[in-house]
């Protein structure tokens, strides 16, 4: 009889585990972590935004891959500094208000306060105004100031010159030359810059923060700042701080950075694919591997070529020791084949790519998926993160994963016995990333589904994932309550899978299953078998959302659903 009950309980547990993915996906869709700036109404003093927060997508339906500010907008959206509207648009030409710019500053920077706003604040910014804290912080950190009469004018559109002065003041920039001379050298309309702003604009110009489109010599200081221009200014300010990498000199957007080293609009830098990879800090690993594989001479020929280039971060995400193995002399041919799988003969810009297959230089096809609605391009499972880096002999599209030829999936670096049992990455490195994502520690809420311990009730929990190998993790957690339960499962982590629960937005989901021990810490402490399963959903590089079903076989069978968020390390 006991055996029969146990079988029923196990069946119920497995059913609950199978429901985890169905549980977590709606949770993500309905509760996105959004770092966008809500847009207030045009009526001063109101506290209700006209647009609800949208999901933190890095692609927008009205920002095409060849839009002049696309690299700036995409990079800041990926860092959750900016976001779009619920209809999937960014509205790049919409003017920015002073309140909205304050909120963007709050998201972008982490500066120390240099002054203090009076307790009453600005007379036209009520305490419950949507951007009141952002305005206070922007004032106290020295970015923005008010107007005479103790007013801020939050709903006033901010002129370009005010935005430039704000960034120059908040970052404490200074000019090394005569300010008026700097302005006259760079701007045809230098005389239109207000006297109060001359020094600040000159300092920002020398720091490469100013971006002028379409005419690099036309500052237009008194025109309203647009959302596209705000993204460009903030990106360049973060470059100045060392928080972001400068744009490649031959990316079209670099042509509009005042004082930058971009080419003339529409021109070509003249560097080959190899030269560009070697000079761009995002591709230093790729450039080194190209030389190691002996492909430098090939990729310096006339071509043209289209290269899907993994960034340094993409190579760093490979299993520990893989890069070192690939650079061994005995694995040179394997490295060549992997790199050639990233090269397609002929030049194809982002606008010329279409869904389907392309034959690579390794004579093996890659799958291209173009999502026109969201302006996203995927190569196999990798995503294009920076398109159209123009070289003299082709074009580079930066991708966020290394492409592995399908005919090499059973061959590992250092394995000279093709066709035999492949080797696997079994090195135990606590805290490493697994194929399911980064290790993390975080907090969660527990929803009890049955039993009599803390796991069976609504409680707060601490969760964690500690990667051990490429496929295995240990996930210690503690569910607090009258009968606190400590859970220590060993899990098998699966490769992320992209799901589209709404038919529009794609989410990478990393499933896992495992078993371990559950320890009830009450006076009559008991230890039992633990079965666990769930999914991790990455939110950028910093956070991971987790949903887990746990079944602990203690005095009774305790089942709980954990929903939480972890900080990646």
Coordinates of C-alpha atoms in Angstrom, one line a residue, residues 19-251:
X19 CA 3.9 22.4 -15.5
X20 CA 6.8 24.7 -14.5
X21 CA 7.5 26.0 -18.0
X22 CA 3.8 26.7 -18.4
X23 CA 3.9 28.6 -15.1
X24 CA 7.0 30.7 -15.6
X25 CA 6.3 31.9 -19.2
X26 CA 3.1 33.8 -18.4
X27 CA 4.8 35.2 -15.3
X28 CA 7.5 36.7 -17.5
X29 CA 5.1 38.1 -20.1
X30 CA 2.9 39.7 -17.5
X31 CA 5.6 41.0 -15.2
X32 CA 8.5 42.2 -17.4
X33 CA 11.4 43.9 -15.6
X34 CA 11.4 47.1 -17.5
X35 CA 14.0 49.9 -17.1
X36 CA 12.2 52.3 -19.5
X37 CA 11.4 55.8 -18.9
X38 CA 7.6 56.2 -18.8
X39 CA 6.2 59.1 -20.8
X40 CA 4.2 61.6 -18.8
X41 CA 1.2 63.4 -20.1
X42 CA 1.6 66.9 -21.4
X43 CA -0.2 68.4 -18.3
X44 CA 2.2 69.7 -15.7
X45 CA 2.0 68.1 -12.3
X46 CA 0.2 64.9 -13.4
X47 CA 1.4 61.6 -12.0
X48 CA 0.0 59.2 -14.5
X49 CA 2.1 58.3 -17.5
X50 CA 0.3 58.1 -20.9
X51 CA 2.3 55.0 -21.9
X52 CA 2.6 51.9 -19.7
X53 CA 6.0 50.4 -19.4
X54 CA 6.9 48.2 -22.3
X55 CA 9.2 45.1 -22.3
X56 CA 12.9 45.7 -22.5
X57 CA 13.4 44.7 -26.1
X58 CA 16.5 45.8 -27.8
X59 CA 14.8 46.0 -31.3
X60 CA 12.0 48.3 -32.3
X61 CA 9.6 48.2 -35.2
X62 CA 10.4 51.8 -36.2
X63 CA 14.2 51.5 -35.8
X64 CA 15.5 49.7 -38.9
X65 CA 18.9 48.1 -39.0
X66 CA 20.2 51.0 -41.2
X67 CA 18.7 53.8 -39.1
X68 CA 21.4 56.3 -38.2
X69 CA 21.1 55.9 -34.4
X70 CA 20.4 52.2 -34.4
X71 CA 23.7 51.2 -32.7
X72 CA 23.2 53.7 -29.9
X73 CA 19.5 52.8 -29.3
X74 CA 20.2 49.0 -29.4
X75 CA 23.1 49.2 -27.0
X76 CA 21.2 51.2 -24.4
X77 CA 18.1 49.1 -24.7
X78 CA 20.2 46.0 -24.0
X79 CA 21.5 47.7 -20.9
X80 CA 17.9 48.5 -19.8
X81 CA 18.7 52.2 -19.9
X82 CA 16.0 52.9 -22.5
X83 CA 13.0 51.0 -23.8
X84 CA 10.1 51.5 -26.1
X85 CA 6.4 51.6 -26.0
X86 CA 3.8 48.8 -25.6
X87 CA 3.2 48.8 -29.4
X88 CA 6.8 47.8 -30.0
X89 CA 8.0 51.2 -31.2
X90 CA 10.7 53.5 -30.0
X91 CA 9.5 56.7 -31.6
X92 CA 13.1 58.0 -32.2
X93 CA 11.9 61.4 -33.5
X94 CA 9.7 62.2 -30.5
X95 CA 11.0 65.1 -28.4
X96 CA 12.3 64.4 -24.8
X97 CA 11.0 66.4 -21.8
X98 CA 13.2 67.6 -19.0
X99 CA 11.6 65.0 -16.7
X100 CA 12.2 62.2 -19.2
X101 CA 15.9 63.2 -19.6
X102 CA 16.3 63.2 -15.8
X103 CA 14.9 59.7 -15.7
X104 CA 17.4 58.6 -18.4
X105 CA 20.2 60.2 -16.4
X106 CA 19.1 58.2 -13.3
X107 CA 19.2 55.0 -15.3
X108 CA 22.5 55.6 -17.1
X109 CA 24.8 57.0 -14.3
X110 CA 25.7 56.3 -10.7
X111 CA 27.3 59.6 -9.7
X112 CA 27.8 60.9 -6.1
X113 CA 25.7 63.8 -4.9
X114 CA 27.4 67.2 -5.1
X115 CA 24.6 69.3 -3.6
X116 CA 21.3 68.8 -1.9
X117 CA 17.8 69.8 -3.0
X118 CA 15.7 71.5 -0.3
X119 CA 13.2 69.4 1.5
X120 CA 10.3 71.0 -0.4
X121 CA 11.9 70.3 -3.7
X122 CA 10.8 72.2 -6.9
X123 CA 7.4 73.9 -6.6
X124 CA 6.2 72.4 -9.8
X125 CA 7.3 68.8 -9.1
X126 CA 4.9 67.2 -6.5
X127 CA 6.2 64.5 -4.3
X128 CA 4.0 61.9 -6.1
X129 CA 5.1 63.0 -9.6
X130 CA 6.3 60.0 -11.6
X131 CA 9.8 61.4 -12.1
X132 CA 10.2 63.3 -8.8
X133 CA 13.0 61.0 -7.5
X134 CA 14.8 61.1 -10.9
X135 CA 14.6 64.9 -10.9
X136 CA 16.0 65.1 -7.4
X137 CA 18.9 62.8 -8.2
X138 CA 19.7 64.5 -11.5
X139 CA 19.8 67.8 -9.6
X140 CA 21.8 66.6 -6.6
X141 CA 24.4 64.8 -8.8
X142 CA 24.9 68.1 -10.8
X143 CA 23.4 67.1 -14.1
X144 CA 20.3 69.3 -14.2
X145 CA 19.3 72.6 -12.5
X146 CA 16.1 74.4 -12.1
X147 CA 14.8 77.8 -13.3
X148 CA 14.5 81.0 -11.2
X149 CA 11.5 80.8 -8.9
X150 CA 12.3 77.3 -7.8
X151 CA 10.7 75.6 -10.7
X152 CA 11.9 72.7 -12.8
X153 CA 9.5 72.7 -15.7
X154 CA 9.4 68.9 -16.0
X155 CA 7.1 68.8 -19.0
X156 CA 9.1 71.3 -21.1
X157 CA 10.9 69.8 -24.1
X158 CA 14.6 69.9 -23.4
X159 CA 16.8 71.7 -26.0
X160 CA 19.9 69.9 -27.3
X161 CA 22.1 72.5 -25.7
X162 CA 20.6 71.9 -22.2
X163 CA 21.2 68.1 -22.6
X164 CA 24.8 68.7 -23.6
X165 CA 25.3 71.1 -20.7
X166 CA 23.7 68.6 -18.3
X167 CA 26.1 65.8 -19.3
X168 CA 29.1 68.1 -19.3
X169 CA 28.2 69.3 -15.8
X170 CA 27.3 66.0 -14.3
X171 CA 30.5 64.3 -15.6
X172 CA 32.6 67.3 -14.6
X173 CA 34.1 67.8 -18.1
X174 CA 36.4 70.7 -18.9
X175 CA 38.0 72.0 -22.1
X176 CA 41.7 72.1 -22.7
X177 CA 41.5 74.9 -25.3
X178 CA 39.7 78.2 -25.7
X179 CA 36.0 77.3 -25.7
X180 CA 35.0 79.7 -28.4
X181 CA 37.8 78.4 -30.6
X182 CA 36.6 74.8 -30.1
X183 CA 33.1 75.7 -31.1
X184 CA 34.1 77.6 -34.2
X185 CA 36.3 74.8 -35.4
X186 CA 33.5 72.2 -35.2
X187 CA 30.2 74.0 -35.7
X188 CA 28.9 76.2 -38.5
X189 CA 26.3 77.6 -36.1
X190 CA 28.7 78.1 -33.2
X191 CA 27.3 81.7 -32.7
X192 CA 23.9 80.2 -31.8
X193 CA 25.3 78.5 -28.6
X194 CA 24.1 80.6 -25.6
X195 CA 26.8 82.3 -23.6
X196 CA 26.1 80.2 -20.5
X197 CA 26.7 77.0 -22.4
X198 CA 29.9 77.8 -24.4
X199 CA 32.4 76.2 -22.0
X200 CA 30.2 73.1 -21.3
X201 CA 29.5 72.5 -25.0
X202 CA 33.2 72.8 -25.8
X203 CA 34.1 70.4 -23.1
X204 CA 31.5 67.9 -24.3
X205 CA 32.7 68.3 -27.9
X206 CA 36.3 67.5 -26.9
X207 CA 35.0 64.5 -25.0
X208 CA 33.2 63.2 -28.2
X209 CA 29.8 63.3 -26.5
X210 CA 28.1 65.4 -29.1
X211 CA 26.4 63.6 -32.0
X212 CA 25.0 65.6 -35.0
X213 CA 22.8 64.1 -37.6
X214 CA 22.5 64.5 -40.5
X215 CA 25.1 67.4 -40.7
X216 CA 27.9 66.8 -38.3
X217 CA 28.8 70.6 -38.4
X218 CA 25.3 71.7 -37.5
X219 CA 24.7 71.7 -33.7
X220 CA 21.2 73.1 -33.7
X221 CA 21.5 74.0 -30.0
X222 CA 18.0 75.3 -29.4
X223 CA 16.0 72.6 -31.2
X224 CA 14.3 70.0 -29.0
X225 CA 16.3 66.8 -28.2
X226 CA 14.8 63.7 -29.8
X227 CA 14.7 60.2 -28.3
X228 CA 17.3 59.1 -30.9
X229 CA 19.6 61.9 -30.1
X230 CA 19.2 61.3 -26.4
X231 CA 20.4 57.7 -26.9
X232 CA 23.4 58.9 -28.9
X233 CA 24.4 61.4 -26.3
X234 CA 24.1 59.0 -23.4
X235 CA 26.0 56.3 -25.3
X236 CA 28.9 58.6 -25.9
X237 CA 28.8 59.8 -22.3
X238 CA 29.1 56.1 -21.2
X239 CA 31.9 55.6 -23.6
X240 CA 33.6 58.6 -22.0
X241 CA 33.2 56.9 -18.6
X242 CA 34.6 53.6 -19.9
X243 CA 31.2 51.8 -19.4
X244 CA 30.7 51.1 -23.2
X245 CA 33.0 50.4 -26.1
X246 CA 33.4 53.1 -28.8
X247 CA 31.6 52.3 -32.0
X248 CA 33.8 50.8 -34.7
X249 CA 35.2 53.7 -36.8
X250 CA 33.4 52.4 -40.0
X251 CA 30.0 51.9 -38.5

